Amino acid sequence: MKKMKFGKLTWSVLAAAVIVFSACSDDDPDPVGNGGLSGVLPNNTELVGDITEDVTLSAGNTYTLRGGVHVKDGATMTIGEGVTVRAITNSRTDFANTAYLLIERGAKIEAIGTADRPIVFTSNSATPAPQDWGGIIVCGAAPINNQGGENQSEMGGQGVMYGGTNANDNSGTLRYVRVEYTGKKQSAEAEHNGFTFEGVGAGTTLEYLAVYKGADDGIEFFGGTANLRYAFVNGAQDDLFDYTFGWSGKGQYWVGIQGDDVADRGIEADNNGDNHGLRPLSNPILSNVTLVGSREAMTNDNPDNATEADKGKTIGLKLRAGTGGQLHNFVIYGFNHGIDVQHDLTVANLPTGDLKVANTDLYGPNLFKFAPEVANPWTTITTSAEDTPSYMNGYVGTSTEGAINPSTLDSWFQGGNFKGAVEASNNWVTQGNWARLD
């Protein structure tokens, strides 16, 4: 068969026709920026590369996520209710092609689902598992306590910065959003969380966020002032919740449940691991939190390497590296160890009141550890060597005895004079299908 030859003029005409056809199509996104995406994206669009113009993922549609996708400064990603985004998986050691979504400083995400039609980011694997993809990262311009007041995103790479001076910075809205099977590594030493908030400001709205079976932390704050109301983390293989770098936001109605395979801490709290005395101090106000641990789980920084020898190490609260915090109305049970306070400057925050755990029920063995050793200053914690509070049914249950009305702590909080996150008469977790319980 002879090969057909085209002259320069013929190629030019064909190329022009392709350009005109593409430009006139209402169904295809406009080719803008490295990712080539803008406008309203059709069903089954592949999200890839840098997004430099506003894009909309329409309600009910399905999309795929390939590699690291960055929404750049000045652009907004809008996601409608009922959208599913399936991350393309690859080898766990193929760090360069890890799928994740990152909202850069100055960009926004408006992801607004509903209880019955949540927005779901999940794996495209037929046999999904933790570490299938990275997670969602949001970078803002609120204060952090790193030297210089800003830091490079560990997940975003060279030139992707977060932190600043705008405590009310607004990175958009995440409401009724669930991520599944997250935690893939970005490098040999850096793992993704389910949700990572880096220097995110209080102008951002975070409500009804769910994490299911992630290989690293469920939700982590790196500085900033963002507030989070209603969170459900099920089966994170490292910490259920984590904060560091001077986070001073607020949180209410959080539930964290460890799985029986691999798990570490209910909450891990640091001020700054490199310099414990940096300011602003990590000093969030948290209320109405339920943490359900596992005494069977193995604790290992690399879940793939966990063995039977790693059992017996789960901790409810790990407070260290100079952290502060005002923690009220918690219910903590099921862990091998209760509350572990570590490092000189952390302990120094106890008599000043910069670090306080109060109006809390703590159940199980090995209730407290202070290093350096001091007398337990927290007199409003009710303790018991029993495994489970009698009023609890899994993560559901509250107690009014010794509780405080959190609205007296700060006007941001809703009233609710009880310990724990979920009342039996108002199970906000099972209202709709936004959270996974299996």
CSV table of C-alpha atoms in Angstrom, one decimal:
chain,number,residue,atom,x,y,z
A,1,MET,CA,0.0,0.0,0.0
A,2,LYS,CA,1.3,3.4,-1.0
A,3,LYS,CA,1.8,6.0,1.7
A,4,MET,CA,-0.3,9.1,1.1
A,5,LYS,CA,1.8,12.3,0.9
A,6,PHE,CA,0.6,15.7,2.0
A,7,GLY,CA,2.1,19.0,0.9
A,8,LYS,CA,2.5,21.9,3.3
A,9,LEU,CA,-0.6,23.6,2.1
A,10,THR,CA,-2.7,20.5,2.7
A,11,TRP,CA,-1.4,20.1,6.2
A,12,SER,CA,-2.1,23.8,7.0
A,13,VAL,CA,-5.7,23.4,5.8
A,14,LEU,CA,-6.3,20.3,7.9
A,15,ALA,CA,-4.7,21.9,10.9
A,16,ALA,CA,-6.9,25.0,10.6
A,17,ALA,CA,-10.0,22.8,10.2
A,18,VAL,CA,-9.2,20.9,13.4
A,19,ILE,CA,-8.7,24.2,15.3
A,20,VAL,CA,-12.0,25.7,14.0
A,21,PHE,CA,-13.9,22.5,14.8
A,22,SER,CA,-12.4,22.3,18.3
A,23,ALA,CA,-13.1,26.0,19.0
A,24,CYS,CA,-16.7,25.7,17.8
A,25,SER,CA,-17.5,22.6,19.9
A,26,ASP,CA,-19.7,23.3,22.9
A,27,ASP,CA,-19.0,19.9,24.5
A,28,ASP,CA,-15.2,20.2,24.8
A,29,PRO,CA,-13.3,22.2,27.4
A,30,ASP,CA,-11.2,25.1,26.0
A,31,PRO,CA,-7.5,24.3,25.9
A,32,VAL,CA,-6.0,26.7,28.5
A,33,GLY,CA,-2.9,26.2,30.5
A,34,ASN,CA,-0.7,23.1,31.0
A,35,GLY,CA,-3.8,21.0,31.8
A,36,GLY,CA,-5.7,22.3,28.8
A,37,LEU,CA,-8.9,22.7,30.9
A,38,SER,CA,-11.3,25.6,31.4
A,39,GLY,CA,-15.0,26.3,31.6
A,40,VAL,CA,-17.7,23.6,32.2
A,41,LEU,CA,-16.1,20.2,31.9
A,42,PRO,CA,-18.1,17.4,30.2
A,43,ASN,CA,-18.7,14.1,31.9
A,44,ASN,CA,-15.7,11.7,31.9
A,45,THR,CA,-13.2,14.5,31.4
A,46,GLU,CA,-9.7,13.6,32.6
A,47,LEU,CA,-8.3,16.2,35.1
A,48,VAL,CA,-4.6,16.6,34.5
A,49,GLY,CA,-1.8,19.2,34.9
A,50,ASP,CA,-2.1,22.8,35.9
A,51,ILE,CA,-5.5,24.5,35.9
A,52,THR,CA,-5.1,28.2,35.3
A,53,GLU,CA,-8.7,29.2,34.4
A,54,ASP,CA,-12.0,28.6,36.2
A,55,VAL,CA,-13.4,25.2,35.8
A,56,THR,CA,-16.7,23.6,36.8
A,57,LEU,CA,-17.3,19.9,37.4
A,58,SER,CA,-21.1,19.5,36.8
A,59,ALA,CA,-23.4,17.9,39.3
A,60,GLY,CA,-23.8,14.1,39.0
A,61,ASN,CA,-20.9,13.7,36.6
A,62,THR,CA,-17.8,11.4,36.9
A,63,TYR,CA,-14.3,12.6,36.2
A,64,THR,CA,-10.8,11.0,36.4
A,65,LEU,CA,-7.7,12.5,38.1
A,66,ARG,CA,-4.3,11.7,36.6
A,67,GLY,CA,-1.1,12.7,38.4
A,68,GLY,CA,-0.7,15.9,40.4
A,69,VAL,CA,-3.4,18.4,39.4
A,70,HIS,CA,-2.8,22.0,40.6
A,71,VAL,CA,-5.5,24.8,40.6
A,72,LYS,CA,-3.3,27.8,40.2
A,73,ASP,CA,-3.4,31.3,41.8
A,74,GLY,CA,-6.5,33.2,40.6
A,75,ALA,CA,-8.4,30.1,39.3
A,76,THR,CA,-11.5,28.5,41.0
A,77,MET,CA,-12.5,24.9,40.7
A,78,THR,CA,-16.3,24.5,41.3
A,79,ILE,CA,-17.6,21.0,42.0
A,80,GLY,CA,-21.3,20.2,42.0
A,81,GLU,CA,-23.2,17.9,44.2
A,82,GLY,CA,-23.0,14.2,43.4
A,83,VAL,CA,-19.8,14.4,41.5
A,84,THR,CA,-17.4,11.4,41.6
A,85,VAL,CA,-13.7,11.8,40.9
A,86,ARG,CA,-11.8,8.6,40.3
A,87,ALA,CA,-8.0,8.9,40.8
A,88,ILE,CA,-5.9,6.8,38.4
A,89,THR,CA,-3.7,4.4,40.4
A,90,ASN,CA,-0.2,3.3,39.7
A,91,SER,CA,2.7,1.5,41.4
A,92,ARG,CA,3.2,2.6,45.0
A,93,THR,CA,6.8,3.4,44.2
A,94,ASP,CA,5.9,5.5,41.2
A,95,PHE,CA,6.0,8.7,43.2
A,96,ALA,CA,6.2,11.0,40.2
A,97,ASN,CA,2.8,10.0,38.9
A,98,THR,CA,0.9,10.0,42.3
A,99,ALA,CA,-2.6,11.4,41.7
A,100,TYR,CA,-3.7,14.3,43.9
A,101,LEU,CA,-5.6,17.6,43.8
A,102,LEU,CA,-3.8,20.7,45.2
A,103,ILE,CA,-5.4,24.1,45.5
A,104,GLU,CA,-2.6,26.6,45.4
A,105,ARG,CA,-2.4,29.8,47.5
A,106,GLY,CA,-4.6,32.4,45.9
A,107,ALA,CA,-6.8,29.8,44.2
A,108,LYS,CA,-10.1,28.5,45.4
A,109,ILE,CA,-12.2,25.3,45.5
A,110,GLU,CA,-16.0,25.5,45.8
A,111,ALA,CA,-16.9,21.9,46.4
A,112,ILE,CA,-20.5,21.8,47.8
A,113,GLY,CA,-22.2,18.5,48.0
A,114,THR,CA,-25.2,17.4,50.1
A,115,ALA,CA,-25.8,14.7,52.6
A,116,ASP,CA,-27.6,12.6,50.0
A,117,ARG,CA,-25.4,13.6,47.1
A,118,PRO,CA,-21.9,14.0,48.5
A,119,ILE,CA,-18.8,14.8,46.4
A,120,VAL,CA,-16.6,11.7,46.4
A,121,PHE,CA,-12.9,11.4,45.5
A,122,THR,CA,-11.9,7.7,45.3
A,123,SER,CA,-9.7,5.2,43.5
A,124,ASN,CA,-10.3,3.9,40.0
A,125,SER,CA,-9.0,0.4,41.0
A,126,ALA,CA,-11.3,-2.6,40.8
A,127,THR,CA,-9.8,-3.6,44.1
A,128,PRO,CA,-9.3,-0.3,45.9
A,129,ALA,CA,-7.1,0.0,49.0
A,130,PRO,CA,-5.3,2.6,51.0
A,131,GLN,CA,-2.4,4.2,49.1
A,132,ASP,CA,-4.1,4.1,45.8
A,133,TRP,CA,-3.8,7.9,45.4
A,134,GLY,CA,-2.7,11.0,47.3
A,135,GLY,CA,-5.4,13.2,48.6
A,136,ILE,CA,-6.7,16.8,48.6
A,137,ILE,CA,-4.3,19.6,49.6
A,138,VAL,CA,-5.4,23.2,50.1
A,139,CYS,CA,-2.8,26.0,50.5
A,140,GLY,CA,-3.7,29.4,51.9
A,141,ALA,CA,-2.2,32.7,53.1
A,142,ALA,CA,-3.0,32.5,56.8
A,143,PRO,CA,-0.2,32.7,59.5
A,144,ILE,CA,2.0,29.7,60.2
A,145,ASN,CA,4.9,29.6,62.6
A,146,ASN,CA,7.7,28.5,60.3
A,147,GLN,CA,10.7,30.8,60.0
A,148,GLY,CA,9.9,33.5,57.5
A,149,GLY,CA,6.1,33.0,57.8
A,150,GLU,CA,5.7,30.7,54.9
A,151,ASN,CA,6.7,27.3,53.8
A,152,GLN,CA,7.0,25.1,50.7
A,153,SER,CA,4.2,22.5,50.4
A,154,GLU,CA,5.7,19.1,50.9
A,155,MET,CA,3.2,17.7,48.4
A,156,GLY,CA,3.1,20.6,45.9
A,157,GLY,CA,6.8,20.7,45.2
A,158,GLN,CA,9.2,23.5,44.2
A,159,GLY,CA,7.6,26.9,44.3
A,160,VAL,CA,4.3,25.9,45.8
A,161,MET,CA,4.2,28.0,49.0
A,162,TYR,CA,1.7,28.4,51.8
A,163,GLY,CA,1.3,30.8,54.8
A,164,GLY,CA,1.1,34.5,55.0
A,165,THR,CA,-0.5,37.3,57.1
A,166,ASN,CA,-4.2,37.1,56.3
A,167,ALA,CA,-5.9,35.2,59.1
A,168,ASN,CA,-9.2,35.5,57.3
A,169,ASP,CA,-7.9,34.2,53.9
A,170,ASN,CA,-10.6,32.4,51.9
A,171,SER,CA,-9.7,29.3,49.9
A,172,GLY,CA,-13.3,28.5,49.2
A,173,THR,CA,-15.7,25.8,50.5
A,174,LEU,CA,-15.5,22.1,51.1
A,175,ARG,CA,-18.9,20.7,52.3
A,176,TYR,CA,-20.1,17.1,52.2
A,177,VAL,CA,-16.9,15.9,50.6
A,178,ARG,CA,-15.5,12.3,51.1
A,179,VAL,CA,-12.1,11.0,50.1
A,180,GLU,CA,-11.3,7.3,50.0
A,181,TYR,CA,-8.2,5.1,49.8
A,182,THR,CA,-5.7,8.0,50.1
A,183,GLY,CA,-2.2,8.2,51.5
A,184,LYS,CA,0.0,7.3,48.6
A,185,LYS,CA,3.5,8.6,49.0
A,186,GLN,CA,4.8,11.7,47.1
A,187,SER,CA,8.4,10.6,47.8
A,188,ALA,CA,10.1,7.9,49.9
A,189,GLU,CA,9.6,10.1,53.0
A,190,ALA,CA,6.4,12.0,52.4
A,191,GLU,CA,2.9,10.6,52.4
A,192,HIS,CA,-0.4,12.3,51.5
A,193,ASN,CA,-3.2,12.7,54.1
A,194,GLY,CA,-6.8,12.5,53.2
A,195,PHE,CA,-7.3,16.2,53.6
A,196,THR,CA,-4.3,18.5,54.1
A,197,PHE,CA,-4.8,22.2,55.0
A,198,GLU,CA,-1.7,24.3,54.8
A,199,GLY,CA,-1.9,27.8,56.0
A,200,VAL,CA,-5.6,27.9,55.3
A,201,GLY,CA,-7.5,30.9,56.7
A,202,ALA,CA,-10.7,31.3,58.7
A,203,GLY,CA,-12.6,32.7,55.6
A,204,THR,CA,-12.6,29.1,54.3
A,205,THR,CA,-15.7,27.0,55.0
A,206,LEU,CA,-15.0,23.3,56.0
A,207,GLU,CA,-18.0,21.2,57.0
A,208,TYR,CA,-19.0,17.5,56.7
A,209,LEU,CA,-15.6,16.1,55.6
A,210,ALA,CA,-15.2,12.3,55.6
A,211,VAL,CA,-12.1,10.2,55.2
A,212,TYR,CA,-12.3,6.4,54.5
A,213,LYS,CA,-9.3,4.0,54.8
A,214,GLY,CA,-6.4,6.3,54.2
A,215,ALA,CA,-2.8,5.1,54.6
A,216,ASP,CA,-1.6,8.2,56.5
A,217,ASP,CA,-3.5,10.8,58.6
A,218,GLY,CA,-7.1,11.5,58.0
A,219,ILE,CA,-7.1,15.3,58.3
A,220,GLU,CA,-4.1,17.5,59.1
A,221,PHE,CA,-3.6,21.2,59.6
A,222,PHE,CA,-0.3,22.8,58.9
A,223,GLY,CA,-0.7,26.2,60.6
A,224,GLY,CA,-3.4,28.6,59.6
A,225,THR,CA,-6.7,29.6,61.2
A,226,ALA,CA,-9.2,27.4,59.4
A,227,ASN,CA,-12.2,26.0,61.3
A,228,LEU,CA,-13.8,22.6,60.8
A,229,ARG,CA,-17.3,21.5,61.9
A,230,TYR,CA,-18.5,17.9,61.4
A,231,ALA,CA,-15.7,15.5,60.4
A,232,PHE,CA,-15.8,11.7,60.2
A,233,VAL,CA,-12.5,9.7,59.8
A,234,ASN,CA,-12.8,6.0,59.5
A,235,GLY,CA,-9.8,3.7,59.3
A,236,ALA,CA,-6.8,6.1,58.9
A,237,GLN,CA,-3.7,4.0,59.3
A,238,ASP,CA,-1.6,6.8,60.9
A,239,ASP,CA,-3.3,9.6,63.0
A,240,LEU,CA,-7.0,10.3,62.7
A,241,PHE,CA,-6.4,14.0,63.1
A,242,ASP,CA,-3.2,16.0,63.2
A,243,TYR,CA,-2.1,19.6,63.6
A,244,THR,CA,1.2,21.5,63.7
A,245,PHE,CA,3.0,24.7,62.6
A,246,GLY,CA,0.8,27.0,64.7
A,247,TRP,CA,-2.7,26.0,63.8
A,248,SER,CA,-5.1,28.2,65.8
A,249,GLY,CA,-8.5,27.3,64.3
A,250,LYS,CA,-11.5,25.7,65.9
A,251,GLY,CA,-13.2,22.4,65.5
A,252,GLN,CA,-16.5,20.9,66.7
A,253,TYR,CA,-18.3,17.6,66.1
A,254,TRP,CA,-15.4,15.3,65.1
A,255,VAL,CA,-15.5,11.5,65.0
A,256,GLY,CA,-12.4,9.4,64.5
A,257,ILE,CA,-12.4,5.6,64.4
A,258,GLN,CA,-9.3,3.4,64.2
A,259,GLY,CA,-9.4,0.2,62.2
A,260,ASP,CA,-8.0,-3.0,63.6
A,261,ASP,CA,-5.3,-3.4,61.0
A,262,VAL,CA,-2.8,-0.4,61.2
A,263,ALA,CA,-3.3,2.7,63.3
A,264,ASP,CA,-1.4,5.2,65.5
A,265,ARG,CA,-3.0,8.2,67.3
A,266,GLY,CA,-6.4,9.7,67.7
A,267,ILE,CA,-4.9,13.2,67.6
A,268,GLU,CA,-1.3,14.1,67.1
A,269,ALA,CA,-0.6,17.7,68.1
A,270,ASP,CA,2.7,19.6,67.6
A,271,ASN,CA,3.7,23.3,67.8
A,272,ASN,CA,6.7,22.9,65.6
A,273,GLY,CA,8.9,19.9,65.5
A,274,ASP,CA,12.0,21.8,64.5
A,275,ASN,CA,11.7,24.6,67.1
A,276,HIS,CA,9.2,24.0,69.8
A,277,GLY,CA,9.0,27.6,70.9
A,278,LEU,CA,8.0,29.2,67.6
A,279,ARG,CA,5.0,31.5,67.5
A,280,PRO,CA,2.1,31.7,66.7
A,281,LEU,CA,1.5,28.8,69.0
A,282,SER,CA,-0.5,25.8,67.9
A,283,ASN,CA,-3.5,26.6,70.1
A,284,PRO,CA,-6.8,25.4,68.6
A,285,ILE,CA,-10.1,25.2,70.5
A,286,LEU,CA,-11.8,21.8,70.0
A,287,SER,CA,-15.1,20.6,71.5
A,288,ASN,CA,-17.4,17.6,71.1
A,289,VAL,CA,-14.9,15.1,69.8
A,290,THR,CA,-15.2,11.3,69.9
A,291,LEU,CA,-12.1,9.2,69.4
A,292,VAL,CA,-12.5,5.4,69.2
A,293,GLY,CA,-9.3,3.5,69.3
A,294,SER,CA,-8.1,-0.1,68.6
A,295,ARG,CA,-6.0,-2.2,70.9
A,296,GLU,CA,-5.5,-4.8,68.2
A,297,ALA,CA,-4.0,-2.4,65.5
A,298,MET,CA,-0.4,-2.4,64.6
A,299,THR,CA,1.5,0.9,64.7
A,300,ASN,CA,4.1,1.5,62.0
A,301,ASP,CA,5.0,4.5,59.9
A,302,ASN,CA,5.1,2.2,56.9
A,303,PRO,CA,1.8,0.3,57.0
A,304,ASP,CA,3.2,-2.3,54.5
A,305,ASN,CA,5.9,-3.2,57.1
A,306,ALA,CA,3.6,-3.6,60.1
A,307,THR,CA,4.0,-6.8,62.1
A,308,GLU,CA,2.5,-8.3,65.3
A,309,ALA,CA,5.4,-6.8,67.2
A,310,ASP,CA,3.8,-3.4,66.4
A,311,LYS,CA,0.7,-4.0,68.5
A,312,GLY,CA,-0.1,-2.3,71.8
A,313,LYS,CA,1.0,1.2,70.8
A,314,THR,CA,-2.1,3.2,69.9
A,315,ILE,CA,-2.6,6.6,71.7
A,316,GLY,CA,-5.7,8.7,72.1
A,317,LEU,CA,-3.9,12.1,72.4
A,318,LYS,CA,-0.3,12.7,71.6
A,319,LEU,CA,0.6,16.3,72.7
A,320,ARG,CA,4.2,17.3,72.0
A,321,ALA,CA,6.7,19.7,70.5
A,322,GLY,CA,5.5,22.7,72.5
A,323,THR,CA,1.9,22.5,71.5
A,324,GLY,CA,-0.9,24.4,73.1
A,325,GLY,CA,-4.6,23.7,72.7
A,326,GLN,CA,-8.0,24.0,74.5
A,327,LEU,CA,-9.6,20.5,74.3
A,328,HIS,CA,-13.1,20.2,75.8
A,329,ASN,CA,-16.0,17.7,75.8
A,330,PHE,CA,-14.0,14.7,74.4
A,331,VAL,CA,-14.8,11.1,74.7
A,332,ILE,CA,-11.7,8.9,74.3
A,333,TYR,CA,-11.7,5.1,74.6
A,334,GLY,CA,-10.3,1.9,73.1
A,335,PHE,CA,-6.7,3.0,72.9
A,336,ASN,CA,-3.7,1.2,74.4
A,337,HIS,CA,-2.6,4.6,75.9
A,338,GLY,CA,-4.8,7.6,76.8
A,339,ILE,CA,-3.1,11.0,76.9
A,340,ASP,CA,0.7,11.3,76.3
A,341,VAL,CA,2.3,14.7,76.9
A,342,GLN,CA,5.9,15.0,75.7
A,343,HIS,CA,8.7,17.6,75.7
A,344,ASP,CA,9.7,20.4,78.1
A,345,LEU,CA,7.9,23.2,76.4
A,346,THR,CA,4.7,21.2,76.0
A,347,VAL,CA,4.7,20.5,79.8
A,348,ALA,CA,5.5,24.2,80.4
A,349,ASN,CA,2.2,25.1,78.8
A,350,LEU,CA,0.3,23.2,81.4
A,351,PRO,CA,0.5,25.6,84.4
A,352,THR,CA,-0.1,28.6,82.1
A,353,GLY,CA,-3.3,27.1,80.7
A,354,ASP,CA,-2.0,27.2,77.1
A,355,LEU,CA,-2.5,23.5,77.0
A,356,LYS,CA,-5.7,22.2,78.6
A,357,VAL,CA,-7.8,19.0,78.3
A,358,ALA,CA,-11.0,19.4,80.3
A,359,ASN,CA,-14.6,18.2,80.6
A,360,THR,CA,-13.5,14.9,79.1
A,361,ASP,CA,-14.2,11.2,79.6
A,362,LEU,CA,-11.1,9.0,79.3
A,363,TYR,CA,-11.4,5.2,79.4
A,364,GLY,CA,-8.9,2.4,79.3
A,365,PRO,CA,-5.5,1.4,80.6
A,366,ASN,CA,-2.4,3.6,80.8
A,367,LEU,CA,-4.4,6.8,81.1
A,368,PHE,CA,-1.7,9.5,81.4
A,369,LYS,CA,2.0,9.9,80.7
A,370,PHE,CA,3.9,13.2,81.2
A,371,ALA,CA,7.5,13.5,80.1
A,372,PRO,CA,9.1,15.3,81.9
A,373,GLU,CA,7.0,13.9,84.7
A,374,VAL,CA,4.7,16.2,86.5
A,375,ALA,CA,1.5,15.9,88.5
A,376,ASN,CA,-1.6,15.6,86.3
A,377,PRO,CA,-3.1,19.2,86.3
A,378,TRP,CA,-6.4,18.3,84.6
A,379,THR,CA,-9.0,17.8,87.3
A,380,THR,CA,-12.1,17.8,85.1
A,381,ILE,CA,-11.2,14.7,83.2
A,382,THR,CA,-13.3,11.7,84.3
A,383,THR,CA,-11.2,8.5,84.1
A,384,SER,CA,-12.0,4.8,84.2
A,385,ALA,CA,-10.0,1.6,83.7
A,386,GLU,CA,-13.1,0.1,81.9
A,387,ASP,CA,-12.9,-0.4,78.2
A,388,THR,CA,-15.9,1.5,77.1
A,389,PRO,CA,-18.3,4.1,78.6
A,390,SER,CA,-21.7,2.6,79.3
A,391,TYR,CA,-23.4,5.3,77.3
A,392,MET,CA,-21.5,4.7,74.1
A,393,ASN,CA,-22.6,2.5,71.2
A,394,GLY,CA,-19.6,2.6,68.9
A,395,TYR,CA,-19.1,6.2,68.0
A,396,VAL,CA,-22.6,7.2,69.1
A,397,GLY,CA,-23.3,8.5,72.6
A,398,THR,CA,-22.8,11.5,74.8
A,399,SER,CA,-22.7,12.4,78.5
A,400,THR,CA,-23.8,15.7,80.1
A,401,GLU,CA,-22.1,15.0,83.4
A,402,GLY,CA,-19.2,17.5,83.8
A,403,ALA,CA,-19.7,18.9,80.3
A,404,ILE,CA,-19.3,22.6,79.3
A,405,ASN,CA,-21.4,24.5,76.8
A,406,PRO,CA,-18.8,25.2,74.1
A,407,SER,CA,-20.5,28.5,73.1
A,408,THR,CA,-19.0,29.9,76.3
A,409,LEU,CA,-15.5,29.2,74.9
A,410,ASP,CA,-16.0,31.1,71.6
A,411,SER,CA,-19.0,32.4,69.7
A,412,TRP,CA,-18.2,30.2,66.7
A,413,PHE,CA,-19.3,27.1,68.6
A,414,GLN,CA,-22.8,25.8,68.5
A,415,GLY,CA,-24.5,25.1,71.8
A,416,GLY,CA,-24.4,21.5,73.0
A,417,ASN,CA,-23.7,20.9,76.7
A,418,PHE,CA,-22.5,17.3,76.3
A,419,LYS,CA,-19.3,15.3,75.9
A,420,GLY,CA,-18.8,13.5,72.7
A,421,ALA,CA,-19.7,14.3,69.1
A,422,VAL,CA,-22.8,12.3,68.2
A,423,GLU,CA,-26.0,12.3,70.2
A,424,ALA,CA,-28.1,9.1,69.9
A,425,SER,CA,-31.1,11.4,69.1
A,426,ASN,CA,-29.2,13.3,66.4
A,427,ASN,CA,-26.9,11.0,64.4
A,428,TRP,CA,-25.6,13.5,61.9
A,429,VAL,CA,-23.2,10.8,60.5
A,430,THR,CA,-26.0,8.6,59.1
A,431,GLN,CA,-28.1,11.5,57.7
A,432,GLY,CA,-27.5,10.8,54.0
A,433,ASN,CA,-24.6,8.7,52.6
A,434,TRP,CA,-21.8,11.2,52.8
A,435,ALA,CA,-19.8,9.1,55.4
A,436,ARG,CA,-18.8,5.5,55.0
A,437,LEU,CA,-19.2,3.2,58.0
A,438,ASP,CA,-18.3,-0.2,56.6
